[in-house]
Coordinates of C-alpha atoms and ligand atoms in Angstrom, one line a residue:
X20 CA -41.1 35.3 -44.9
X21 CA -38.1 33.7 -46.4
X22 CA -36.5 30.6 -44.5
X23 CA -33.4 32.1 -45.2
X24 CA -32.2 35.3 -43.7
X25 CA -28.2 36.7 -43.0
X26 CA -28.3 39.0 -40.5
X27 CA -25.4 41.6 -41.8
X28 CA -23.1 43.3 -40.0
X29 CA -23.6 43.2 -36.2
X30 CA -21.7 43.1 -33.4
X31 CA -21.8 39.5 -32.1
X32 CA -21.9 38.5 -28.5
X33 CA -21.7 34.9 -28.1
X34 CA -19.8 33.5 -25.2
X35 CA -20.5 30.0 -25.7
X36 CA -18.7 30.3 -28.7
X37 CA -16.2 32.5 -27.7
X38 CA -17.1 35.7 -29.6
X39 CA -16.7 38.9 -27.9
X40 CA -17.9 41.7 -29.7
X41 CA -17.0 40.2 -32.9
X42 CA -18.7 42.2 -36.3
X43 CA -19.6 39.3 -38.1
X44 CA -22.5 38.0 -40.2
X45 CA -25.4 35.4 -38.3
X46 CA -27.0 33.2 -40.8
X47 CA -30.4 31.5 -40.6
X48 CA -31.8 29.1 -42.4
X49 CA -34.7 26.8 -41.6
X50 CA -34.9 28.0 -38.0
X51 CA -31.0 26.8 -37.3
X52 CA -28.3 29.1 -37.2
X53 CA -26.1 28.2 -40.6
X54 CA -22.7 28.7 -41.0
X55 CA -23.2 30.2 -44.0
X56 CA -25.6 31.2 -46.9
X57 CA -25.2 31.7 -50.9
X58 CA -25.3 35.5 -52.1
X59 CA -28.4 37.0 -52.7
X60 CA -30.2 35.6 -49.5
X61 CA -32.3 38.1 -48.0
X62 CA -30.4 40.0 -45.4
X63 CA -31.6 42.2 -42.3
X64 CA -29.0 45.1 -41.5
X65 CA -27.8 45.0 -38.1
X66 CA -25.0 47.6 -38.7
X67 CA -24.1 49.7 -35.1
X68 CA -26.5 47.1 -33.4
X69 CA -25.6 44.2 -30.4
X70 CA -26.4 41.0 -31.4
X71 CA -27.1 38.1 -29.1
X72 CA -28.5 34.6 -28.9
X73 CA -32.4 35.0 -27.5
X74 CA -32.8 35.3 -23.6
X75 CA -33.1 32.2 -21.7
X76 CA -35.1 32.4 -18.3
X77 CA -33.9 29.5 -15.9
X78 CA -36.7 30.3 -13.4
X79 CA -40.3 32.3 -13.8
X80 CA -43.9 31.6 -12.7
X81 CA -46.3 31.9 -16.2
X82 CA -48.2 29.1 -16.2
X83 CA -49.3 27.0 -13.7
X84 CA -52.6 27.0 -12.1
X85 CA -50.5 28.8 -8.7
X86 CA -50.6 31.4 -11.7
X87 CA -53.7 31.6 -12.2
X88 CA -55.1 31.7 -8.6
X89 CA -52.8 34.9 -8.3
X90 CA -54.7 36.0 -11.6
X91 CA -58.2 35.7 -9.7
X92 CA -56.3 37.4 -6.7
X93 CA -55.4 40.9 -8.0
X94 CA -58.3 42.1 -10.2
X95 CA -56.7 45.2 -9.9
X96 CA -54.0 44.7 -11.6
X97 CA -55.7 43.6 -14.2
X98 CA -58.0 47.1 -14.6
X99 CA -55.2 49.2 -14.2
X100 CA -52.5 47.4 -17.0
X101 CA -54.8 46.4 -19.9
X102 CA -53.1 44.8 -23.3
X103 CA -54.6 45.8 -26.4
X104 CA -54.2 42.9 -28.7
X105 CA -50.8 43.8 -30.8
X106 CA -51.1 44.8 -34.4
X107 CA -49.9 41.3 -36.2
X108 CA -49.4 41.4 -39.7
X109 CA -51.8 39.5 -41.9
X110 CA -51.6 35.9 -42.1
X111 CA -49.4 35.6 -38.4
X112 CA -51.7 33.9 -35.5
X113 CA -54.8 35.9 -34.5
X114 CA -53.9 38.5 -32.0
X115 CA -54.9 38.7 -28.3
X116 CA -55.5 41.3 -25.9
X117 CA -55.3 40.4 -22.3
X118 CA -54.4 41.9 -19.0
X119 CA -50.6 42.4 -17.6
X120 CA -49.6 43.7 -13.5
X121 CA -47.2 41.5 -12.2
X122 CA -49.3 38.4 -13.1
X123 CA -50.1 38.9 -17.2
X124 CA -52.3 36.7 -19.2
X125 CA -50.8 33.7 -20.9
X126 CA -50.8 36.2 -24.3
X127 CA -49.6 39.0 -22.6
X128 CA -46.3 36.4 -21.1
X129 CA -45.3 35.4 -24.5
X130 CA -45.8 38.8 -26.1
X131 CA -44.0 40.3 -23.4
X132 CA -41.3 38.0 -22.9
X133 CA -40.7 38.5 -26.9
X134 CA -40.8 42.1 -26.5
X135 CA -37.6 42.1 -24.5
X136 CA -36.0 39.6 -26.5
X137 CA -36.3 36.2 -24.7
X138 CA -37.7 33.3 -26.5
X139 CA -37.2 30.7 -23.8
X140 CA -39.2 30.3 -20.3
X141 CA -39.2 27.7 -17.4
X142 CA -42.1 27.7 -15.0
X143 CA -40.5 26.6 -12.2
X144 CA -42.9 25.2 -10.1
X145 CA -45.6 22.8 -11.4
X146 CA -47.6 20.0 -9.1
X147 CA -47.8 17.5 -10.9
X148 CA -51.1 16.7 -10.8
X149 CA -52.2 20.1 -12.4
X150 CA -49.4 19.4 -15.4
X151 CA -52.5 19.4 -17.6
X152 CA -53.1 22.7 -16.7
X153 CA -49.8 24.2 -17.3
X154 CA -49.4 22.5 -20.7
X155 CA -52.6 24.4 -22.0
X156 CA -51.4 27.7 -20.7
X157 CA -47.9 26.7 -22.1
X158 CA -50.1 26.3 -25.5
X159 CA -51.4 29.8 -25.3
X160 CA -48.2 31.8 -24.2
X161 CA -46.7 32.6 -28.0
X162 CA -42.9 33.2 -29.0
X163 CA -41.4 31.3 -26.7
X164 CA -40.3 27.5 -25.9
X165 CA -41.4 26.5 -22.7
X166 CA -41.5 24.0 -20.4
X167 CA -42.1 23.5 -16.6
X168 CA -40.5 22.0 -13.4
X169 CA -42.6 19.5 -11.1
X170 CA -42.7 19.9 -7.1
X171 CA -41.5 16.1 -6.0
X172 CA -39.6 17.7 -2.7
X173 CA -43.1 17.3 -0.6
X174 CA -44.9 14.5 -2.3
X175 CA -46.3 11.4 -0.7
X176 CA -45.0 8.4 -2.4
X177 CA -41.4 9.8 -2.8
X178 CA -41.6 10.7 1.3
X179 CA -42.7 6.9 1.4
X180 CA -39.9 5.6 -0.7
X181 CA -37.5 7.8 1.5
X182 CA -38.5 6.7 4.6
X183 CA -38.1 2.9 3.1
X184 CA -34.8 3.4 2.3
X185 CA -36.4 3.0 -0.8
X186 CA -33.4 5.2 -3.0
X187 CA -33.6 3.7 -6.6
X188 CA -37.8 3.2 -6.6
X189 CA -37.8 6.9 -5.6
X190 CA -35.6 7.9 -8.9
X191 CA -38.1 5.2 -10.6
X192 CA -40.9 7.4 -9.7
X193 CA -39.3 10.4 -10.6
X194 CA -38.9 9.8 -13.9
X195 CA -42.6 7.7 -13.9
X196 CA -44.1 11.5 -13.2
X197 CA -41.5 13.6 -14.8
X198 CA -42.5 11.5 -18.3
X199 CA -46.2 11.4 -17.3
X200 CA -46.7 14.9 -16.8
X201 CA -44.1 16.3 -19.7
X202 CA -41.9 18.1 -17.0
X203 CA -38.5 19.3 -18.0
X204 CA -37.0 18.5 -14.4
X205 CA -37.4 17.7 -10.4
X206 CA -38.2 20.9 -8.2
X207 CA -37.5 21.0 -4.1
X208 CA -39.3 23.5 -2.5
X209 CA -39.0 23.7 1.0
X210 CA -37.8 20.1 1.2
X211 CA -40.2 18.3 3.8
X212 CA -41.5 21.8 5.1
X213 CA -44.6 22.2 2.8
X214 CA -45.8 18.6 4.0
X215 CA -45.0 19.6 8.0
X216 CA -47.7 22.8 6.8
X217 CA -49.6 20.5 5.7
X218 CA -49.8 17.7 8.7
X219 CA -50.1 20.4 11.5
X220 CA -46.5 20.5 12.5
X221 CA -45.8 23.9 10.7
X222 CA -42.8 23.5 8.6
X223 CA -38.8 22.0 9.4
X224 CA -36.2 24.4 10.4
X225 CA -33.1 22.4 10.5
X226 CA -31.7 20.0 7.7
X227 CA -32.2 17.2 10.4
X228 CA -34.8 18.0 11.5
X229 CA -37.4 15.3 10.9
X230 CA -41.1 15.2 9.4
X231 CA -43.6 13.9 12.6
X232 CA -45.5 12.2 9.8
X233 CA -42.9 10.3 8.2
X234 CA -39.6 10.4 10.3
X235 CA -38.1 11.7 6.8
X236 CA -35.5 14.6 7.2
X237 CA -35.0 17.8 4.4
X238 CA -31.3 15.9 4.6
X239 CA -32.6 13.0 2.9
X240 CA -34.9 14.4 0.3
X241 CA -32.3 16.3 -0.8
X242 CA -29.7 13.8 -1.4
X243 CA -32.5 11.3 -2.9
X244 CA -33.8 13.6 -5.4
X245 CA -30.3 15.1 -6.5
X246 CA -29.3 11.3 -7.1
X247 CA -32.2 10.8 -9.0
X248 CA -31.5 13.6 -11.0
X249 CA -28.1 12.8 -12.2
X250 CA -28.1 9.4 -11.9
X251 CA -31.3 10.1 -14.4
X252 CA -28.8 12.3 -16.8
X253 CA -31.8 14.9 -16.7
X254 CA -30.4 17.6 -18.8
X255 CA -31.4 19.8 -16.1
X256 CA -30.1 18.8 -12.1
X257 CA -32.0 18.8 -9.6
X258 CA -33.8 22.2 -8.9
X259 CA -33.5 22.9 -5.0
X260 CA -36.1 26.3 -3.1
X261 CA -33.9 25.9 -0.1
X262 CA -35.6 25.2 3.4
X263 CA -36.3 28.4 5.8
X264 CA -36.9 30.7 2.7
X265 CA -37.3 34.8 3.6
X266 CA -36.0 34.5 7.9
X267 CA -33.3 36.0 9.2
X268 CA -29.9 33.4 10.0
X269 CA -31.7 31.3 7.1
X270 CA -27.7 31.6 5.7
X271 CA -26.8 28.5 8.1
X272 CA -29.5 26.0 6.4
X273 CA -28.6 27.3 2.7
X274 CA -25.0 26.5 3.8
X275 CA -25.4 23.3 5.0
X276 CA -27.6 22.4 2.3
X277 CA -25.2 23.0 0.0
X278 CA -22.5 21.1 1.5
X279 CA -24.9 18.2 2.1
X280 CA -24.7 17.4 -1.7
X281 CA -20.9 18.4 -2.2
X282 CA -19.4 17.1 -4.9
X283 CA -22.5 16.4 -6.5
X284 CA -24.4 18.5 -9.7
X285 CA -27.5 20.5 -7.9
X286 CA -28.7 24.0 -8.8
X287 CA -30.1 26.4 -6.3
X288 CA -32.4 28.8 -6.8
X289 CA -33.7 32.4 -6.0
X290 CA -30.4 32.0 -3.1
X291 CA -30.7 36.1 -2.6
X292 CA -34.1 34.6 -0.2
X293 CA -31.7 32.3 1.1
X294 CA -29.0 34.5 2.2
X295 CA -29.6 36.5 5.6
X296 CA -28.0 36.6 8.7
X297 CA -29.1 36.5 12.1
X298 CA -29.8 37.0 14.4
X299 CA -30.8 40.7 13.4
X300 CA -31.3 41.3 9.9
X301 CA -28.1 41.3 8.0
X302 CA -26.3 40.3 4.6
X303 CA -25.4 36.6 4.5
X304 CA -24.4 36.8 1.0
X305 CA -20.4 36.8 1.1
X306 CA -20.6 33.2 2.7
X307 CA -22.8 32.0 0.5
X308 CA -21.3 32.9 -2.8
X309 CA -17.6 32.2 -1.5
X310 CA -19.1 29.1 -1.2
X311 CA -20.4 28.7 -4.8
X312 CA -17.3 30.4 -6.1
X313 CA -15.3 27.3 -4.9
X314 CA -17.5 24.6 -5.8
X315 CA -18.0 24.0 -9.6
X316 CA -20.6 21.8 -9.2
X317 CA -23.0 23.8 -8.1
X318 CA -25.1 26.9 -9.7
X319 CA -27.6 29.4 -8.7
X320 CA -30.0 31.9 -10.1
X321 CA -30.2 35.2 -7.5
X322 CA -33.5 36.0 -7.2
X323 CA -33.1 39.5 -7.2
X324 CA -35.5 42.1 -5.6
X325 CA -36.1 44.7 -7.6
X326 CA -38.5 48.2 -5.7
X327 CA -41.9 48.2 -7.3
X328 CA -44.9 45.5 -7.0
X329 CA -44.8 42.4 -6.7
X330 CA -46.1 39.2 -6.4
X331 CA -45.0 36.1 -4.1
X332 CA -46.5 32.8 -5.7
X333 CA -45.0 29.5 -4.4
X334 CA -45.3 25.9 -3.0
X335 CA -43.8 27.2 0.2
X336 CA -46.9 27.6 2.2
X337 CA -45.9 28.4 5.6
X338 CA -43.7 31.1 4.6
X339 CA -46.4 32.5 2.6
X340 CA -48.4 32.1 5.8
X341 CA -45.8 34.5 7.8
X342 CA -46.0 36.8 4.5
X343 CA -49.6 37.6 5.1
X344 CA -49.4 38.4 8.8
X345 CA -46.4 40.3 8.4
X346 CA -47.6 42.1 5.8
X347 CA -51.3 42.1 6.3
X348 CA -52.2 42.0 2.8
X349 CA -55.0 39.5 1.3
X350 CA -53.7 36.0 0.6
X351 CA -54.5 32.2 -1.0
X352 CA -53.3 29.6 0.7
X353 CA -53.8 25.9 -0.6
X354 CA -53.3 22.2 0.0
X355 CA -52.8 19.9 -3.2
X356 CA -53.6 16.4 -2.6
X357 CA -50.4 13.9 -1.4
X358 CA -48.1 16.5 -3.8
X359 CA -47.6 20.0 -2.6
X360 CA -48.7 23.2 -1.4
X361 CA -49.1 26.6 -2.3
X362 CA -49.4 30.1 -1.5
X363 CA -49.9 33.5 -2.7
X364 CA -49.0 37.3 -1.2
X365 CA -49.1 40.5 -3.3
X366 CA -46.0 42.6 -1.8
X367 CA -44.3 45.9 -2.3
X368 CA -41.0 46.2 -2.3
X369 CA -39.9 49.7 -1.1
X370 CA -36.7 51.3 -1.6
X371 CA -37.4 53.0 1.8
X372 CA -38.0 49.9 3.5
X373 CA -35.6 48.7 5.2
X374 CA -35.6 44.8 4.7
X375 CA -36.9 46.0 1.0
X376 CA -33.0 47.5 0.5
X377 CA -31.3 44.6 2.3
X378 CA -32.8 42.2 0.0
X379 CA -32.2 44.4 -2.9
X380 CA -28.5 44.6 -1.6
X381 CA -28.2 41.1 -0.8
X382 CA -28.8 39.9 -4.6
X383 CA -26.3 42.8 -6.0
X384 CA -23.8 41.6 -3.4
X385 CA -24.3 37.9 -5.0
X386 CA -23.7 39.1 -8.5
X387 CA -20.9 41.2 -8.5
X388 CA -18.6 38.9 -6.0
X389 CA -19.7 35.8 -8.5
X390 CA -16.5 34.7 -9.9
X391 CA -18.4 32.9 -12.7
X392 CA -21.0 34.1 -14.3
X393 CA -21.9 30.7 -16.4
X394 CA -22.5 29.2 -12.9
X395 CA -24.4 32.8 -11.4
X396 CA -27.2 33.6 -13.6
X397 CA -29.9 36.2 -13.5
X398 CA -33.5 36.2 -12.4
X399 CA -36.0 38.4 -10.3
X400 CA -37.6 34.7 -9.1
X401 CA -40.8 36.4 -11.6
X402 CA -42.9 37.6 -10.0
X403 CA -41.9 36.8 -6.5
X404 CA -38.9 39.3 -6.3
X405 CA -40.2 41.8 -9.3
X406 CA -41.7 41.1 -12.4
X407 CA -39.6 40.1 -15.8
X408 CA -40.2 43.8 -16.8
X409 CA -37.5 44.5 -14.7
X410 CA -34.6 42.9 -16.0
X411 CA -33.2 45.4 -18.3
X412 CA -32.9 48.0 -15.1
X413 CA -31.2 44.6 -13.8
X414 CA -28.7 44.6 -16.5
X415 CA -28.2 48.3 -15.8
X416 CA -27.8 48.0 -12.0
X417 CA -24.8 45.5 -13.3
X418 CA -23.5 47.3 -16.1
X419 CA -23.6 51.1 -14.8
X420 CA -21.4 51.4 -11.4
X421 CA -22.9 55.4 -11.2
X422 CA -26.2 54.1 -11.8
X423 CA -26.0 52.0 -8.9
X424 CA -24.4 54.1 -6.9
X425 CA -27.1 56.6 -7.2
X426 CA -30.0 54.0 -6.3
X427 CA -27.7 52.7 -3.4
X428 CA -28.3 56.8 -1.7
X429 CA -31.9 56.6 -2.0
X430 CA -32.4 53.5 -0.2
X431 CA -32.9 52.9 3.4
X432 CA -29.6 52.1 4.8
X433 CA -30.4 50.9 8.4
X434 CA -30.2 47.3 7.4
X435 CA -26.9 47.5 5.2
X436 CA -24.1 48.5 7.7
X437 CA -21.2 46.0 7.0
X438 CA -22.6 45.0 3.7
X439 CA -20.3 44.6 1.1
X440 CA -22.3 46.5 -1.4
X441 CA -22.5 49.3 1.3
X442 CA -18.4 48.8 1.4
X443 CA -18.4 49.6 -2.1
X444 CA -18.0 47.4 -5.4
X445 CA -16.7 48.5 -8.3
X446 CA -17.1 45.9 -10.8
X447 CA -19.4 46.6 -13.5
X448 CA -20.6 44.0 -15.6
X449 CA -19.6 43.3 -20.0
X450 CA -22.3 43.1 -22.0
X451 CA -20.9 39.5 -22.7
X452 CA -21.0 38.6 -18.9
X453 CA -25.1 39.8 -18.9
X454 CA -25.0 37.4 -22.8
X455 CA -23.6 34.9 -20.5
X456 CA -26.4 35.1 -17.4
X457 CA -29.4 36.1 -19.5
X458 CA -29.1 33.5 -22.2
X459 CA -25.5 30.8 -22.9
X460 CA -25.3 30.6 -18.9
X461 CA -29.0 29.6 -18.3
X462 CA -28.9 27.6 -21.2
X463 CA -25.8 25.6 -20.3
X464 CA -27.4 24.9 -16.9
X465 CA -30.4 23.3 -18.2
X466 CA -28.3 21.3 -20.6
X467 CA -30.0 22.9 -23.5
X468 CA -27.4 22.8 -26.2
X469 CA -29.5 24.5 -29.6
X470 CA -30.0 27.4 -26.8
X471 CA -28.0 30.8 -26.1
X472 CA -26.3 30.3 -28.7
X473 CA -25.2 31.4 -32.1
X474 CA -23.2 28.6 -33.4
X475 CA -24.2 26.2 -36.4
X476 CA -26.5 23.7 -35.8
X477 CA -28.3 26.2 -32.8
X478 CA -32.3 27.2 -32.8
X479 CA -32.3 30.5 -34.6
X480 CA -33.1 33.0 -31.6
X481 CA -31.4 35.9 -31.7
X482 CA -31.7 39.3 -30.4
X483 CA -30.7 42.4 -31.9
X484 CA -30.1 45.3 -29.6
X485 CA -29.9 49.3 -31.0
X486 CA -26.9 50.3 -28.9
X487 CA -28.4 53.2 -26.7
X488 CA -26.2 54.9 -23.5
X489 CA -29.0 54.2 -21.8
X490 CA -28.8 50.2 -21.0
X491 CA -32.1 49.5 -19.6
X492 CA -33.5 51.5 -22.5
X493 CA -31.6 49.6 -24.8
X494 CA -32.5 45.8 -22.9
X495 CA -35.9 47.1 -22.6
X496 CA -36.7 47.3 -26.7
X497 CA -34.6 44.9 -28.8
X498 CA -34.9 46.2 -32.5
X499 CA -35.6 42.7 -33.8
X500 CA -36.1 39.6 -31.9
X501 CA -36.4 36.4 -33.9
X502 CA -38.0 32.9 -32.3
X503 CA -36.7 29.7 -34.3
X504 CA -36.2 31.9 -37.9
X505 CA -39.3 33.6 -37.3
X506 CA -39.3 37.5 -37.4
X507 CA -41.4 38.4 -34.2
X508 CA -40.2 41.8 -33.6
X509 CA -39.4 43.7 -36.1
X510 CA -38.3 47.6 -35.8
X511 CA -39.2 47.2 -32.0
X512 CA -42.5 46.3 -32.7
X513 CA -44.6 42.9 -32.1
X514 CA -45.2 41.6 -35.9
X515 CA -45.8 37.3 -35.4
X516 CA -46.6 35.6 -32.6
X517 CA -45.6 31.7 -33.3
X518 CA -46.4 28.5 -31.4
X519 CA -43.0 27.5 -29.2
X520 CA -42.3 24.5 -28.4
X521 CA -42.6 22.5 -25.4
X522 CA -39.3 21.6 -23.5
X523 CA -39.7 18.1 -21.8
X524 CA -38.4 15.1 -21.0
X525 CA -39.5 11.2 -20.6
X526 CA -36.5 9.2 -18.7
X527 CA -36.3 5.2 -18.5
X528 CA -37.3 3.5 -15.4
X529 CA -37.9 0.0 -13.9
X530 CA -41.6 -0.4 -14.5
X531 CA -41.4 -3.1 -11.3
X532 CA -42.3 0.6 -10.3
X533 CA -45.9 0.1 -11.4
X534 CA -48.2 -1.9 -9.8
X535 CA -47.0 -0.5 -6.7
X536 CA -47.9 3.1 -7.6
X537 CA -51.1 1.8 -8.9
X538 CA -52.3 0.4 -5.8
X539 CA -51.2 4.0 -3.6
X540 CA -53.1 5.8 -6.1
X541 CA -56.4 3.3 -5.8
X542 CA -55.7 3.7 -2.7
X543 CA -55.6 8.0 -1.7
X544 CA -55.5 9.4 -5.1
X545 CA -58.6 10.9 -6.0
X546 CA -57.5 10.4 -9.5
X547 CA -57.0 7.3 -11.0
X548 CA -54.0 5.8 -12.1
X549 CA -55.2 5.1 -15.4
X550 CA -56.2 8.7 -16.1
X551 CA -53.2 10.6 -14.1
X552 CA -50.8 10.7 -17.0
X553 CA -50.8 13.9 -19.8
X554 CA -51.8 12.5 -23.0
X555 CA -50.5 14.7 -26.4
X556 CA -47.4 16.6 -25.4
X557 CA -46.3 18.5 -28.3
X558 CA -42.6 17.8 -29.6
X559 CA -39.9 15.2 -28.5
X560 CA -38.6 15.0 -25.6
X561 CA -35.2 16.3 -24.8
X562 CA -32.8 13.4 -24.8
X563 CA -31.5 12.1 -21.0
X564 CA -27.6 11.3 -21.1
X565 CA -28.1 8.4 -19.4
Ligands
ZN22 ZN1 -39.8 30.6 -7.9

């Protein structure tokens, strides 16, 4: 196809650039958006149809070898959602078949993920060690640009630096393994908790609380890794899984973990887990987002639960731990050497269950009371609260006040008394507040600036939506979806399947760093210094500000 292309007659959604259901041309050429092209270009009609920038997720779990252990996991998934390889057209990529459920092959992601219009994905948790991995399932996940985040909130040498007092070599470091493993930015999960799994002590429940092993408090690893962060100028801030994820009264840590690093640039994630009251079962969310609502420096993605399977993949292994007995269902739980943890549960959310609903509530409640959407952006935490499949009902449940409504009477309500979604909220979402958190918001947040976007000088993404009354029908099945001037989808259907690229970045550091890291790693490491670091990362790194 031509390198050129105007896409005629649309109607443009593209907060970023202030366009608000504009009819206007977009124009491509060379895989950037152009402000304009000569007559005669070739031209795709997008008359009656939504245009947007392509979708942007700020925080999934595709490919990382936590991933992959889930795969192994849930061989029944895999039997009862197979993917026939799609029909490419001659001379695009060789098509793949694979298998989907709420864990697909690498394929199946990028096909998938194209399929409902996004062309940009962030695994969000990586350890670091298994980067290798991730950057070969990165390489076989098509249509999308991808990169990954690496777990630092629980790893050895940066607890060692801590507990020194050791601030600046502990941003050294993190940028050493961000660069050495081609990770986009820093992940916390569970700050100190996974190590207190780890060591016999169970996990931390309190900010100041402190690690037996190290005498190093969540407190601390928090502020020393969002300093890192921005004093690093990562495009991205620091990435913070909050400490007592999924237990009641957990609102009081998320609180104070967010007013620990007030005034400073941090962005929290999945915070629906992190928003329940206590000491029964309640909504903590109107706390919690007042709280973000008045403090610009901070962002979250919700974390939505959406009914339907599921799977809960994440570094958080004692919560995974309580998961399995609660829920009795089969379970991997692993240890990753001086870095992380992991842990895996398949669940089922249940509209008639009653935590099921809360949750469900909880992550509406933090949506429609968001008083900026560039700082409040979606996500179902994939496939922890529902799989990706899910957003466009997501959309609806935002866009369609009756719609939700209706789902709101078929729910259990025994959890929801004195919630405000159970009090009733009106608001119903523009389509360019859901172009905002599906696509300029994310990409804003991870300082992205060629993403969700459709201004000159942008990656050519775009999304073209047939408008349809029915919104999750018409988020479901974009008409054409095109990845960096490439036609992927064309008249809804799968037609190329191109290589993305790989979102990374490689910061400056003191390399006085060095020989100190090489004698811990000779030291516990069962792999050597020498042969730690990723060699070949595709594409340039994404520049640091600083
Ligand atoms: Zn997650």
């Amino acid at each position: 196809m031509s390198a050129r292309l105007r896409i005629v007659g649309g109607t443009v959604h593209d907060p970023a650039n202030g366009i608000d259901g504009e009819v206007r041309d977009i124009c491509i050429e060379d895989g950037r958006i152009t402000a304009g092209l000569p007559d005669g270009a070739p031209t795709l009609d997008a008359r009656g149809m939504i245009v947007m920038a392509g979708g942007v997720d700020i925080h999934s779990h595709l490919a990382s070898s936590s991933c992959n252990h889930a795969r192994r996991l849930l061989p029944e998934e895999h039997s009862a959602d197979p993917t026939p390889a799609p029909a490419l057209l001659d001379g695009a990529a060789a098509p793949r078949s694979g298998t989907g459920g709420t864990v697909p092959t690498t394929f199946t992601n990028g096909y998938r993920y194209a399929g409902l219009g996004y062309t940009t994905v962030f695994d969000a948790a990586v350890a670091p060690v298994m980067a290798r991995h991730s950057h070969a399932e990165l390489e076989d996940t098509p249509c999308v640009d991808g990169g990954f985040f690496a777990l630092m909130g629980n790893d050895e040498y940066l607890l060692r630096q801590v507990a020194a007092g050791e601030r600046e070599r502990a941003r050294d470091y993190a940028a050493w393994l961000l660069g050495s493993t081609g990770a986009y930015a820093i992940k916390i999960v569970n700050p100190g908790g996974v190590e207190a799994w780890k060591s016999g002590q169970r996990n931390l429940n309190g900010l100041d609380e402190p690690l037996a092993t190290h005498g190093v408090t969540p407190r601390a690893i928090l502020e020393t890794l969002t300093d890192a962060a921005n004093q690093l100028g990562l495009p991205h801030p620091v990435h913070i899984h909050c400490n007592n994820l999924g237990l009641r009264g957990n609102v009081a840590v998320t609180l104070a973990s967010m007013q620990a690093l007030a005034g400073r640039r941090a962005h929290f994630t999945h915070v629906q887990f992190h928003s329940y009251g206590g000491p029964g079962w309640s909504s903590g969310a109107v706390p919690i987002i007042e709280y973000v609502n008045a403090h610009a420096e901070l962002s979250i993605d919700v974390g939505q639960v959406m009914f339907g399977p599921a799977t809960t993949i994440t570094a958080d292994g004692p919560v995974e731990y309580l998961l399995h007995k609660s829920s009795g269902r089969k379970w991997v739980n692993i240890d990753i050497e001086l870095e992380t943890g992991c842990g895996i549960v398949p669940l089922l959310y249940k509209d008639k269950a009653a935590v099921s609903a809360l949750q469900w509530a909880i992550g509406l409640e933090l949506f429609l009371l968001s008083r900026d959407p560039w700082r409040v952006v979606l996500s179902t935490d994939h496939p922890n609260g529902g799989s990706f499949l899910s957003y466009p009902a997501l959309i609806q449940l935002l866009m369609d006040r009756n719609v939700r409504e209706e789902k709101l009477k078929q729910v259990n309500p025994k959890l929801l008394a004195g919630s405000a979604l159970a009090d009733g909220l009106t608001r119903e979402y523009t389509l360019n507040e859901i172009a905002i958190i599906t696509r300029a918001g994310p990409a804003r947040l991870l300082g992205l600036r060629q993403k969700g976007h459709l201004g000159a000088g942008a990656d050519a993404d775009v999304t073209v939506y047939a408008e349809d009354a029915d919104i999750a029908q018409m988020f479901a099945t974009p008409r054409y979806v095109i990845k960096g001037g490439t036609l992927v989808v064309e008249e809804g259907q799968l037609r190329r399947a191109p290589v993305g690229r790989r979102l990374h970045v490689r910061p400056g550091y003191d390399d006085a760093l060095l020989p100190d890291l090489k004698r811990y790693f000779d030291s516990y490491s069962t792999v050597a210094f020498e042969n730690y670091a990723v060699q070949g990362i595709p594409d340039d790194p994404i520049p640091t500000s600083s």
